[in-house]
Structure formats: C-alpha cells, structure tokens
Amino acid sequence: MSSDSAIQMKTPSTDTVELTILMPCLNEAETIEQCVRKARDFLTRSGIAGEVLIADNGSTDGSQAMAEALGARVVPIPQRGYGAALMGGIEAARGAYIIMGDADDSYDFSSLMPFVERLRSGADLVMGNRFKGGIAPGAMPFLHRYLGNPVLSFIGRLFFNIPVGDFHCGLRGFRADAIRGLALQTTGMEFASEMVVRSALSTLRIEEVPTTLDVDGRSRAPHLKTWRDGWRHLKFLLMYSPRWLFLVPGSLLVLIGLPLVMILLRGPVHLGSNLALDVNSFIAACFLVVLGVQLIVLGAIARTFAGKAGFLPKTTRAERLFGWLSTDRLVQIAGLLFVTGLGGALWAVKQWSSVDFGPLPSPLVPRVLLLSLCTVLIGIQTAFAAFFLGILEIPFRRRQQS
C-alpha cells in the first residue's frame, strides 16, 4: 500500500486510538504536507492505531485544507500562542499517547518509535534530546545552541532536579491523561518549560531519547523570538521556584552581610597599608542584611502561597513552614525587631547626649545607631509582609469554612 493510499484510511474511533501525532500550525503551507505525510507513513509502517492532529492557530495560507487533504484532522484554536494551540490540541486529541512536534519539517515524524516504546513501558513524559541525536548545520541558531538552550536547561535541572538535557526540545511524547491532569496554563513559548516543570513537580516519570533536528523548510522567519521567548522561559522557571528566586539569594546576602556587620561594628579593619574597611563598608553590609532578610521573608510568603494555591507541591519542609508561618507570628517577630532596634537607637542618642551632642570619641556609637535603624526597618518591613500574607490567606480560610 502506498503512502498516498494509506492517508485515505478512516481515522480510528476514540476508543481504538493509541497515538495522536499533534502539530501546532500557523501558516505552515510550505511544510505542513511533508510533516503530515511522514506522520501518516509512520503510523502505517508501525501498525499503530493513530491519528494526525493539526491544532490550527488561525492560518490564512491554506494550511488547513492541505493537511485535511492528506488525512489529518484539523481543529481550530482561536486563542493565539504556541501554548494555546498545544493545549487546545491536547484537549482534542483522541489518542492515549500524544507526540507533539512543530510543523516546520525540522523534526522527523517518521522516526517516532523510541517515544512510543518509552510510553508503552510506563513513562509519562518522553523528551527528545537534539544534542544527543544530532543537530544539522544551520538548524539551530548559534545563541540558542550554545547559550540559551544550555543555560535554561541547566537552570531547569538545578531548580527542579529534572533529568533532561534538552529542556526545550519541541518533539516530545506523553500520556494524554497525565498532562491533561496538570491543567497547564501558559499560552506562549514558555508552555514547553511549564510542561516539563509541572510534570516534575507532580512526580511524573520523565525519560529522554535522542532525536534529530534538521533545518526547517520555511522561507519565512520562525515564530520564536530569541530574547523575548528566552526571557519568558527564564521568568517561568524563576516564578515556579521561590527557593531560588528569593530564599537562596536572600540567604547569601545575609551570610555575607551579617559577619561583616559584626566584624566592623567596633571599628575599621585594616587589610593592608592602603586598604581598610570602615564605615562605608559597614553601611553596605547593613544594606545587604536588610535586603537579604526582605528576600527571605518574601520567599517564605511566596512558598506558603504557592503550596496553598496548589501550583507547587506540599513537601514535608513546606508543610512545616505552613504550620509555623502566620500573620500573628510574623507580627510578633516584627515587633521584637522594632523594639530591639529602637532600644539600640535610644542608647546611641543617649551616648551622644553625654558629650553634649559633640564629636564622638568612639566609632561604636554611630555604628550601633545605623545597625539599630536597619533593625527597625527590617521590623517594619516584616510587619507589612505579615499583613500581606494575611490578605493572601483570606480566600483559603473562606474555602475551609464553606
């Protein structure tokens, strides 16, 4: 049977479809036919009961008719965006498994068996790795290949402990019910990151297989915008990791600033004949502590809210944090800091008054005053953060009461 006759086969009913090959499409008339042919040929050769599904995002170049003429099913997705098209396609898919890939002929839809085998063996998400499978010359821009993708993939592995070397490979397979259960939200290119991160946070089984990337067959520029979409991916990774966005930087600032404050509290420290750390260094150290504490408080609030809202899992450590962190407790800590700082400031003023508000013989007094004012500032910031946490908790308290 030829491939052209094979495409006329009736699409299997929902109950018998094992695999949906899903392609998002926006004006891909130059390449859509090659992609659909390869996908249909793969289904015929492998004997897999499947369908080719085109999630059309508003094409105006006749891509829809071309795909339908070759036996693909086309579903219109009115909301624009890479993620929106894929979410609509995932909802419309009939297969138990879905393999998604761009309709620009850069991915080889005729060699999908490694993905199917991993899915059949129990994987929930199977990522392609273009760096292991091979990238054709000119197929990936220099910045993407040597900066953007490696850096963002490293950040993803660091933040979320995900065993994936090619975080943004567009060719990937997954169990339809598993990914639908994640209720993914992002509508842009960052959808690729959300799928991987949310799968990892939900402890889905993630595996990886080598795949190839060829030069796409389009004459126009790709929809992907290097800096805009790179930033959107990075922003998503940071927002889903309060630990790395807030807690780690805040802790580092405190660990650097606090020892410096203690060392410089009594006076300057000479590091050489022409180098000394004095009051300016003391001021900088105090500011590091203020900023670090503020980031730690924001991180604790963000992690608490994320757990209660359900978009980050409730780990044992997070549960202990939820149980301890409350508006009342934060206000108590803020009050203690405020009173301590105020006491130190009053002591410094009293020392100054003892010399009739003239020059101070000891460098300790102005340093105590500055440290005390910073403590007061931390207390005030913590108090306002406590009430912010209380506002965030209102809908959760109402939900529990209803």
mmCIF file of N, CA and C in Angstrom, residues 255-313:
data_model
loop_
_atom_site.group_PDB
_atom_site.id
_atom_site.type_symbol
_atom_site.label_atom_id
_atom_site.label_comp_id
_atom_site.label_asym_id
_atom_site.label_seq_id
_atom_site.Cartn_x
_atom_site.Cartn_y
_atom_site.Cartn_z
ATOM 1 N N LEU A 255 24.311 35.919 54.787
ATOM 2 C CA LEU A 255 25.549 35.239 55.170
ATOM 3 C C LEU A 255 26.785 36.083 54.869
ATOM 4 N N ILE A 256 26.701 36.943 53.869
ATOM 5 C CA ILE A 256 27.814 37.844 53.573
ATOM 6 C C ILE A 256 27.763 39.091 54.457
ATOM 7 N N GLY A 257 26.569 39.668 54.570
ATOM 8 C CA GLY A 257 26.434 40.942 55.264
ATOM 9 C C GLY A 257 26.548 40.858 56.768
ATOM 10 N N LEU A 258 25.967 39.835 57.383
ATOM 11 C CA LEU A 258 25.925 39.782 58.840
ATOM 12 C C LEU A 258 27.316 39.623 59.470
ATOM 13 N N PRO A 259 28.157 38.725 58.961
ATOM 14 C CA PRO A 259 29.512 38.666 59.532
ATOM 15 C C PRO A 259 30.273 39.978 59.373
ATOM 16 N N LEU A 260 30.103 40.653 58.227
ATOM 17 C CA LEU A 260 30.759 41.939 58.046
ATOM 18 C C LEU A 260 30.276 42.965 59.057
ATOM 19 N N VAL A 261 28.980 42.959 59.336
ATOM 20 C CA VAL A 261 28.429 43.875 60.346
ATOM 21 C C VAL A 261 29.067 43.615 61.701
ATOM 22 N N MET A 262 29.160 42.349 62.077
ATOM 23 C CA MET A 262 29.728 42.019 63.379
ATOM 24 C C MET A 262 31.215 42.387 63.452
ATOM 25 N N ILE A 263 31.934 42.149 62.357
ATOM 26 C CA ILE A 263 33.377 42.432 62.351
ATOM 27 C C ILE A 263 33.641 43.940 62.410
ATOM 28 N N LEU A 264 32.829 44.717 61.673
ATOM 29 C CA LEU A 264 33.081 46.158 61.568
ATOM 30 C C LEU A 264 32.361 46.978 62.627
ATOM 31 N N LEU A 265 31.614 46.308 63.510
ATOM 32 C CA LEU A 265 30.828 47.047 64.494
ATOM 33 C C LEU A 265 31.703 47.876 65.429
ATOM 34 N N ARG A 266 32.843 47.347 65.823
ATOM 35 C CA ARG A 266 33.693 48.044 66.789
ATOM 36 C C ARG A 266 34.651 49.038 66.154
ATOM 37 N N GLY A 267 34.806 48.993 64.833
ATOM 38 C CA GLY A 267 35.700 49.947 64.204
ATOM 39 C C GLY A 267 36.234 49.414 62.900
ATOM 40 N N PRO A 268 37.100 50.175 62.249
ATOM 41 C CA PRO A 268 37.633 49.773 60.953
ATOM 42 C C PRO A 268 38.543 48.550 61.045
ATOM 43 N N VAL A 269 38.629 47.838 59.938
ATOM 44 C CA VAL A 269 39.503 46.682 59.823
ATOM 45 C C VAL A 269 40.511 46.977 58.706
ATOM 46 N N HIS A 270 41.794 46.931 59.053
ATOM 47 C CA HIS A 270 42.842 47.231 58.097
ATOM 48 C C HIS A 270 43.296 45.948 57.409
ATOM 49 N N LEU A 271 43.230 45.957 56.086
ATOM 50 C CA LEU A 271 43.626 44.802 55.295
ATOM 51 C C LEU A 271 44.995 44.991 54.655
ATOM 52 N N GLY A 272 45.549 46.157 54.788
ATOM 53 C CA GLY A 272 46.846 46.461 54.204
ATOM 54 C C GLY A 272 47.211 47.896 54.507
ATOM 55 N N SER A 273 48.365 48.307 54.023
ATOM 56 C CA SER A 273 48.819 49.668 54.330
ATOM 57 C C SER A 273 47.894 50.733 53.749
ATOM 58 N N ASN A 274 47.263 50.449 52.621
ATOM 59 C CA ASN A 274 46.392 51.432 51.974
ATOM 60 C C ASN A 274 44.958 50.947 51.813
ATOM 61 N N LEU A 275 44.614 49.889 52.500
ATOM 62 C CA LEU A 275 43.273 49.315 52.346
ATOM 63 C C LEU A 275 42.666 49.039 53.708
ATOM 64 N N ALA A 276 41.470 49.603 53.906
ATOM 65 C CA ALA A 276 40.762 49.399 55.172
ATOM 66 C C ALA A 276 39.262 49.370 54.914
ATOM 67 N N LEU A 277 38.577 48.547 55.681
ATOM 68 C CA LEU A 277 37.114 48.510 55.655
ATOM 69 C C LEU A 277 36.617 49.336 56.828
ATOM 70 N N ASP A 278 35.889 50.432 56.491
ATOM 71 C CA ASP A 278 35.464 51.346 57.544
ATOM 72 C C ASP A 278 33.954 51.524 57.486
ATOM 73 N N VAL A 279 33.500 52.718 57.800
ATOM 74 C CA VAL A 279 32.071 52.973 57.969
ATOM 75 C C VAL A 279 31.301 52.755 56.677
ATOM 76 N N ASN A 280 31.882 53.089 55.531
ATOM 77 C CA ASN A 280 31.168 52.860 54.270
ATOM 78 C C ASN A 280 30.922 51.380 54.034
ATOM 79 N N SER A 281 31.916 50.558 54.358
ATOM 80 C CA SER A 281 31.744 49.118 54.241
ATOM 81 C C SER A 281 30.690 48.621 55.230
ATOM 82 N N PHE A 282 30.670 49.234 56.418
ATOM 83 C CA PHE A 282 29.671 48.867 57.426
ATOM 84 C C PHE A 282 28.265 49.184 56.918
ATOM 85 N N ILE A 283 28.093 50.341 56.299
ATOM 86 C CA ILE A 283 26.787 50.714 55.740
ATOM 87 C C ILE A 283 26.361 49.718 54.667
ATOM 88 N N ALA A 284 27.302 49.384 53.774
ATOM 89 C CA ALA A 284 26.977 48.423 52.716
ATOM 90 C C ALA A 284 26.583 47.066 53.301
ATOM 91 N N ALA A 285 27.281 46.626 54.335
ATOM 92 C CA ALA A 285 26.961 45.344 54.966
ATOM 93 C C ALA A 285 25.567 45.372 55.583
ATOM 94 N N CYS A 286 25.218 46.493 56.213
ATOM 95 C CA CYS A 286 23.869 46.629 56.792
ATOM 96 C C CYS A 286 22.800 46.541 55.712
ATOM 97 N N PHE A 287 23.045 47.184 54.579
ATOM 98 C CA PHE A 287 22.083 47.133 53.489
ATOM 99 C C PHE A 287 21.954 45.713 52.929
ATOM 100 N N LEU A 288 23.057 44.973 52.875
ATOM 101 C CA LEU A 288 22.988 43.581 52.435
ATOM 102 C C LEU A 288 22.075 42.764 53.349
ATOM 103 N N VAL A 289 22.198 42.984 54.641
ATOM 104 C CA VAL A 289 21.362 42.254 55.595
ATOM 105 C C VAL A 289 19.893 42.631 55.427
ATOM 106 N N VAL A 290 19.610 43.925 55.294
ATOM 107 C CA VAL A 290 18.228 44.382 55.117
ATOM 108 C C VAL A 290 17.608 43.740 53.878
ATOM 109 N N LEU A 291 18.330 43.805 52.764
ATOM 110 C CA LEU A 291 17.809 43.232 51.526
ATOM 111 C C LEU A 291 17.674 41.717 51.634
ATOM 112 N N GLY A 292 18.659 41.063 52.237
ATOM 113 C CA GLY A 292 18.608 39.618 52.370
ATOM 114 C C GLY A 292 17.421 39.148 53.201
ATOM 115 N N VAL A 293 17.179 39.816 54.336
ATOM 116 C CA VAL A 293 16.037 39.440 55.181
ATOM 117 C C VAL A 293 14.729 39.652 54.431
ATOM 118 N N GLN A 294 14.646 40.761 53.683
ATOM 119 C CA GLN A 294 13.431 41.024 52.927
ATOM 120 C C GLN A 294 13.170 39.933 51.892
ATOM 121 N N LEU A 295 14.210 39.486 51.204
ATOM 122 C CA LEU A 295 14.043 38.413 50.222
ATOM 123 C C LEU A 295 13.629 37.101 50.888
ATOM 124 N N ILE A 296 14.203 36.814 52.041
ATOM 125 C CA ILE A 296 13.845 35.580 52.756
ATOM 126 C C ILE A 296 12.379 35.606 53.164
ATOM 127 N N VAL A 297 11.916 36.741 53.675
ATOM 128 C CA VAL A 297 10.501 36.861 54.075
ATOM 129 C C VAL A 297 9.591 36.710 52.858
ATOM 130 N N LEU A 298 9.945 37.386 51.754
ATOM 131 C CA LEU A 298 9.140 37.256 50.542
ATOM 132 C C LEU A 298 9.127 35.815 50.046
ATOM 133 N N GLY A 299 10.273 35.142 50.123
ATOM 134 C CA GLY A 299 10.346 33.755 49.694
ATOM 135 C C GLY A 299 9.472 32.841 50.526
ATOM 136 N N ALA A 300 9.475 33.067 51.828
ATOM 137 C CA ALA A 300 8.629 32.250 52.711
ATOM 138 C C ALA A 300 7.153 32.460 52.400
ATOM 139 N N ILE A 301 6.771 33.719 52.167
ATOM 140 C CA ILE A 301 5.378 34.015 51.834
ATOM 141 C C ILE A 301 5.013 33.402 50.480
ATOM 142 N N ALA A 302 5.905 33.551 49.492
ATOM 143 C CA ALA A 302 5.635 33.013 48.161
ATOM 144 C C ALA A 302 5.485 31.498 48.199
ATOM 145 N N ARG A 303 6.352 30.813 48.952
ATOM 146 C CA ARG A 303 6.280 29.349 49.024
ATOM 147 C C ARG A 303 5.022 28.902 49.748
ATOM 148 N N THR A 304 4.647 29.640 50.783
ATOM 149 C CA THR A 304 3.423 29.311 51.506
ATOM 150 C C THR A 304 2.208 29.456 50.601
ATOM 151 N N PHE A 305 2.136 30.573 49.896
ATOM 152 C CA PHE A 305 1.003 30.808 48.999
ATOM 153 C C PHE A 305 0.968 29.776 47.879
ATOM 154 N N ALA A 306 2.132 29.464 47.285
ATOM 155 C CA ALA A 306 2.185 28.506 46.180
ATOM 156 C C ALA A 306 1.688 27.130 46.610
ATOM 157 N N GLY A 307 2.038 26.730 47.830
ATOM 158 C CA GLY A 307 1.569 25.442 48.323
ATOM 159 C C GLY A 307 0.080 25.420 48.565
ATOM 160 N N LYS A 308 -0.438 26.502 49.143
ATOM 161 C CA LYS A 308 -1.871 26.556 49.421
ATOM 162 C C LYS A 308 -2.686 26.696 48.144
ATOM 163 N N ALA A 309 -2.132 27.412 47.155
ATOM 164 C CA ALA A 309 -2.840 27.591 45.889
ATOM 165 C C ALA A 309 -2.789 26.345 45.026
ATOM 166 N N GLY A 310 -1.821 25.450 45.306
ATOM 167 C CA GLY A 310 -1.761 24.171 44.620
ATOM 168 C C GLY A 310 -0.881 24.119 43.394
ATOM 169 N N PHE A 311 -0.166 25.214 43.052
ATOM 170 C CA PHE A 311 0.678 25.112 41.867
ATOM 171 C C PHE A 311 2.100 24.707 42.208
ATOM 172 N N LEU A 312 2.416 24.528 43.515
ATOM 173 C CA LEU A 312 3.630 23.856 43.941
ATOM 174 C C LEU A 312 3.235 22.792 44.957
ATOM 175 N N PRO A 313 3.913 21.647 44.960
ATOM 176 C CA PRO A 313 3.511 20.562 45.857
ATOM 177 C C PRO A 313 3.806 20.893 47.313
#
